[in-house]
Tab-separated table of C-alpha atoms in Angstrom:
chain	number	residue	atom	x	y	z
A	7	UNK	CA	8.760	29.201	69.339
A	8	UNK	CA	8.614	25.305	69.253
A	9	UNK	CA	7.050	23.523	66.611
A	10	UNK	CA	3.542	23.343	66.433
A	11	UNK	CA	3.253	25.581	68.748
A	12	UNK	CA	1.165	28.491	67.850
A	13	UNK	CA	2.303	32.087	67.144
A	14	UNK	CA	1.042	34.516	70.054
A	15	UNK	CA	1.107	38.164	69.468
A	16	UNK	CA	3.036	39.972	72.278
A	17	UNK	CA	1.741	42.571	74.451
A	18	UNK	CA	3.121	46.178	72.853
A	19	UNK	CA	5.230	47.302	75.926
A	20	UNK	CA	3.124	50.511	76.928
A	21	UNK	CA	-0.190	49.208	75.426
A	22	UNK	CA	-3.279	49.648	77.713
A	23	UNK	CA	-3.228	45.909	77.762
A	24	UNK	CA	0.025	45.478	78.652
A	25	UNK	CA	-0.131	48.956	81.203
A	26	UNK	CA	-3.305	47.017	82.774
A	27	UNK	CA	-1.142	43.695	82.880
A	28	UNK	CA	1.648	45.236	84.945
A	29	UNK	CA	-0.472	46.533	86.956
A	30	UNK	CA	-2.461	43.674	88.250
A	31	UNK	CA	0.431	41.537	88.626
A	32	UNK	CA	2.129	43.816	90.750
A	33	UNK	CA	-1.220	44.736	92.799
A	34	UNK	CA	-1.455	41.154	93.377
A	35	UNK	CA	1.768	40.242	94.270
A	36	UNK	CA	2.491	42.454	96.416
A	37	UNK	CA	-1.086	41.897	98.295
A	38	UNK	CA	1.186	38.916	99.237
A	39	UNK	CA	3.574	39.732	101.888
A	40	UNK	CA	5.851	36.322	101.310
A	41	UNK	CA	6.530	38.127	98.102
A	42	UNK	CA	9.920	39.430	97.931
A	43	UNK	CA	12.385	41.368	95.977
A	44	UNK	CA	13.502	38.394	93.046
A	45	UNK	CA	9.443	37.914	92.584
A	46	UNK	CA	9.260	41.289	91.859
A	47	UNK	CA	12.124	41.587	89.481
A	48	UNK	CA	10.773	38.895	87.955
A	49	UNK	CA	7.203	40.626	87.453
A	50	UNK	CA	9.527	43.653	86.329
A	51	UNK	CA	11.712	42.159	83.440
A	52	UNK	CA	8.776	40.553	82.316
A	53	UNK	CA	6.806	43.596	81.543
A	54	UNK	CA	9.807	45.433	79.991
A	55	UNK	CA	12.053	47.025	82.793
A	56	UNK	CA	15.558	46.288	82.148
A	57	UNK	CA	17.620	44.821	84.853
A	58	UNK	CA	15.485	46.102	87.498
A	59	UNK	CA	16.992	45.844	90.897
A	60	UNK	CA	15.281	46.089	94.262
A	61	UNK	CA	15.603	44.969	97.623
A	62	UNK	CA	13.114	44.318	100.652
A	63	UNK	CA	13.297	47.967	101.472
A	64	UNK	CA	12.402	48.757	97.910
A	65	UNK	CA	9.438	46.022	97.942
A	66	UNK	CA	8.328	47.728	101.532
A	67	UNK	CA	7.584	50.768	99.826
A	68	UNK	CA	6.132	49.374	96.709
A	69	UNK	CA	3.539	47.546	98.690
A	70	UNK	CA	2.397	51.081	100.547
A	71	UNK	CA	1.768	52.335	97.221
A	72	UNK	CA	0.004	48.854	96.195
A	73	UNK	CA	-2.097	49.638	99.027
A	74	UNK	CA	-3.373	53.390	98.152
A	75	UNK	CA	-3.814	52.134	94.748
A	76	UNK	CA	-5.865	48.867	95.846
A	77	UNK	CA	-7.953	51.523	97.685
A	78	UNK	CA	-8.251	53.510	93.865
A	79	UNK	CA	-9.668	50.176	92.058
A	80	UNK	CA	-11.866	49.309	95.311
A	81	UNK	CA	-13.881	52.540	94.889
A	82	UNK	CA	-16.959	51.775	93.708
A	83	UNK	CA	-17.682	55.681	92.415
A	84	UNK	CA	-16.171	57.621	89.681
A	85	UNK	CA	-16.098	60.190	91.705
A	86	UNK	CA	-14.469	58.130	94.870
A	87	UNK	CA	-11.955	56.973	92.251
A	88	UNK	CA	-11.024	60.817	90.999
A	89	UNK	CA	-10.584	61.485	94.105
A	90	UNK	CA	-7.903	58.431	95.282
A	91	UNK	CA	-6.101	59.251	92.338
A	92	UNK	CA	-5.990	62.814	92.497
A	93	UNK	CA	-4.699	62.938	95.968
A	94	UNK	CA	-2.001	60.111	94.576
A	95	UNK	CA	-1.094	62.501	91.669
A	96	UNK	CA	-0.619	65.658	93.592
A	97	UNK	CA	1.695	63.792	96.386
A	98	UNK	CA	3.672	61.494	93.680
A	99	UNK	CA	3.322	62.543	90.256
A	100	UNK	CA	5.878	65.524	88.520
A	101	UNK	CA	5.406	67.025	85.257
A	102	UNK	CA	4.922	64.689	82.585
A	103	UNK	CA	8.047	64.122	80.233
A	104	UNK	CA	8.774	61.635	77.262
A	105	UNK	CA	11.230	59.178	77.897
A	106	UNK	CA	13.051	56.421	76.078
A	107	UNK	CA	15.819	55.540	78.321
A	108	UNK	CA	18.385	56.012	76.087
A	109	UNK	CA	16.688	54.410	73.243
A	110	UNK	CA	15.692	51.167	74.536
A	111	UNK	CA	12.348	51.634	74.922
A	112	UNK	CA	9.514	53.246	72.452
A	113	UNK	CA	9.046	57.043	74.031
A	114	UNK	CA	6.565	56.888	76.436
A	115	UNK	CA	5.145	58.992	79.175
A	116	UNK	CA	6.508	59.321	82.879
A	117	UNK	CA	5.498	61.395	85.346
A	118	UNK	CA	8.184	60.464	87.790
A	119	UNK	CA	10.774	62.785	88.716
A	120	UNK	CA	13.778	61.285	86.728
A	121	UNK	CA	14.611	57.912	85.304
A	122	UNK	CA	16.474	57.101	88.289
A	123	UNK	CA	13.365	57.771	90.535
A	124	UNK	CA	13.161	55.415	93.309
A	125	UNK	CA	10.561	52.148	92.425
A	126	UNK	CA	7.934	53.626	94.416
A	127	UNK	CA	7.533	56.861	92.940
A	128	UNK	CA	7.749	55.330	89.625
A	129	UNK	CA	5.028	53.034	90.426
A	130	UNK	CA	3.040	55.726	92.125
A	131	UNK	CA	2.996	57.842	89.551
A	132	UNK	CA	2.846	55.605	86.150
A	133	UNK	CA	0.080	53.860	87.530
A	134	UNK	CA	-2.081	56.870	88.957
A	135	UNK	CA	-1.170	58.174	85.342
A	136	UNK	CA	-2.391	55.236	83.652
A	137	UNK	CA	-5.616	54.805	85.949
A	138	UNK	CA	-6.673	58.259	85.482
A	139	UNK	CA	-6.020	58.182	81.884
A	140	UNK	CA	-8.411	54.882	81.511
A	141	UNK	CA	-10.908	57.546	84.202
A	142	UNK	CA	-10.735	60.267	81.998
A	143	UNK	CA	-11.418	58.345	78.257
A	144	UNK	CA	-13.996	55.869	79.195
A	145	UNK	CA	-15.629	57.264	82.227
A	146	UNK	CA	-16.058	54.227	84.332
A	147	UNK	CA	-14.322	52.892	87.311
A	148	UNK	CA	-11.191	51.488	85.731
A	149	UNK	CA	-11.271	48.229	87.483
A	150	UNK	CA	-11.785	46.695	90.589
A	151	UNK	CA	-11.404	43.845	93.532
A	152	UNK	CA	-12.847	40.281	92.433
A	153	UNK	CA	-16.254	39.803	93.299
A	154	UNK	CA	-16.021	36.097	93.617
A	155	UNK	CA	-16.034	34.865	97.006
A	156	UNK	CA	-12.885	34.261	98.773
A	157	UNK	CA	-10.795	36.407	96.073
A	158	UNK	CA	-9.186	39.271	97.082
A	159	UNK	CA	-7.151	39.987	93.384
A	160	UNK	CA	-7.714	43.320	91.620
A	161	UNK	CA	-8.125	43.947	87.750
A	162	UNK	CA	-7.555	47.062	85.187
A	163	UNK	CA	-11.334	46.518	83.141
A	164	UNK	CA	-9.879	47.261	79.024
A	165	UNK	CA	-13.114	45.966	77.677
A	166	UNK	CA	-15.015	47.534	75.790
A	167	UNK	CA	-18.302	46.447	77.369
A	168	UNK	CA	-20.187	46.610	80.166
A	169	UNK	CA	-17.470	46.872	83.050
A	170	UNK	CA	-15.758	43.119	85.215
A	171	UNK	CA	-16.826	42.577	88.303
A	172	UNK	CA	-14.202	39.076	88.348
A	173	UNK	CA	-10.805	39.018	87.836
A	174	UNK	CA	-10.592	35.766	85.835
A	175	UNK	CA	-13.085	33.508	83.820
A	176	UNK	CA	-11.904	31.474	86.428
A	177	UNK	CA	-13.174	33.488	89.073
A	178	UNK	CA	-16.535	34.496	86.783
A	179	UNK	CA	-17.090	30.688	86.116
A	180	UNK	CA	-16.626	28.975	89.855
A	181	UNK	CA	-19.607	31.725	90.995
A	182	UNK	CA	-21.854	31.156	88.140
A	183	UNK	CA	-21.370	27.380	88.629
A	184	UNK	CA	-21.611	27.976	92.362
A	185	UNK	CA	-24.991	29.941	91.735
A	186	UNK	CA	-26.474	27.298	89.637
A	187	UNK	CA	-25.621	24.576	92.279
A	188	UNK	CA	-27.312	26.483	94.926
A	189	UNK	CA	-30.272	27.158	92.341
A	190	UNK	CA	-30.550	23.467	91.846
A	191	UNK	CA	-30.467	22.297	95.579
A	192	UNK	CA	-27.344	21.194	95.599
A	193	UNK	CA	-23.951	22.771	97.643
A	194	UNK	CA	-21.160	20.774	96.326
């Protein structure tokens, strides 16, 4: 840390904020097909895998699971939801087991078939784990697609509150603004 510069608290590697993190960033880059296998490595380290290492085949298939689970966070019914992620669960998921990977992670949950599990079952299956645990404890769609016009980014909703509908302040600002310029006459 520089000086001056202030102290951030880091994301607890398996945190729902940090499970939620991961998965947007990977929903969203691979929504872009330019992105490649070092962009995803990169996305990878940076939420805790160690020395990750993929190729384009690997990033092929990890985009036909961002796909299904896009489809999960576009459902706009609990019950639609349950349903994407059920049929995800029963095709990827195995029987839960605590790992650690030889100690260099906290134990957490995987339902993956082994540590060695190819990247898209892994993702598959931590992630339809994840979303149906957020289902299952606060009983609300667990996120969705942007509703800001011309965004097409997903979010994991971890509030608290009433549920997102944007994936960014950003996003949530440039309507409101937008909608008070059109209130006001004006288009610009």
């Amino acid at each position: 840390m520089a000086p001056g510069e202030p102290f951030v608290e880091p994301t607890p590697v398996g945190s729902t904020r940090a499970l939620a993190e991961r998965t947007t960033d990977l929903l969203n880059a691979l929504a872009d097909r330019s992105t490649g296998a070092s962009t995803i490595t990169t996305i990878l380290t940076r939420h805790g895998e160690i020395d990750p290492e993929l190729d384009e085949e690997d990033v092929a298939a990890l985009r036909e699971v961002a796909v299904e689970l896009r489809h999960v966070l576009a459902a706009d019914t609990l019950e639609g939801t349950a349903t994407r992620l059920n049929t995800l669960l029963a095709r990827e998921a195995r029987p839960p087991r605590l790992a650690d990977h030889g100690g260099s992670h906290p134990w957490h949950l995987h339902a993956d078939s082994d540590d060695e599990a190819p990247w898209d079952e892994w993702f598959a299956a931590s992630t339809g784990l994840f979303l149906a645990s957020l289902v299952s404890q606060r009983q609300r769609l667990p996120g969705g697609v942007c509703a800001a016009r011309d965004c097409e980014r997903v979010f994991v909703d971890t509030a608290h509150g009433s549920g997102r509908r944007y994936c960014s302040r950003r996003c949530a600002t440039r309507t409101r603004v937008a909608a008070h310029r059109r209130a006001r006459g004006r288009t610009s």
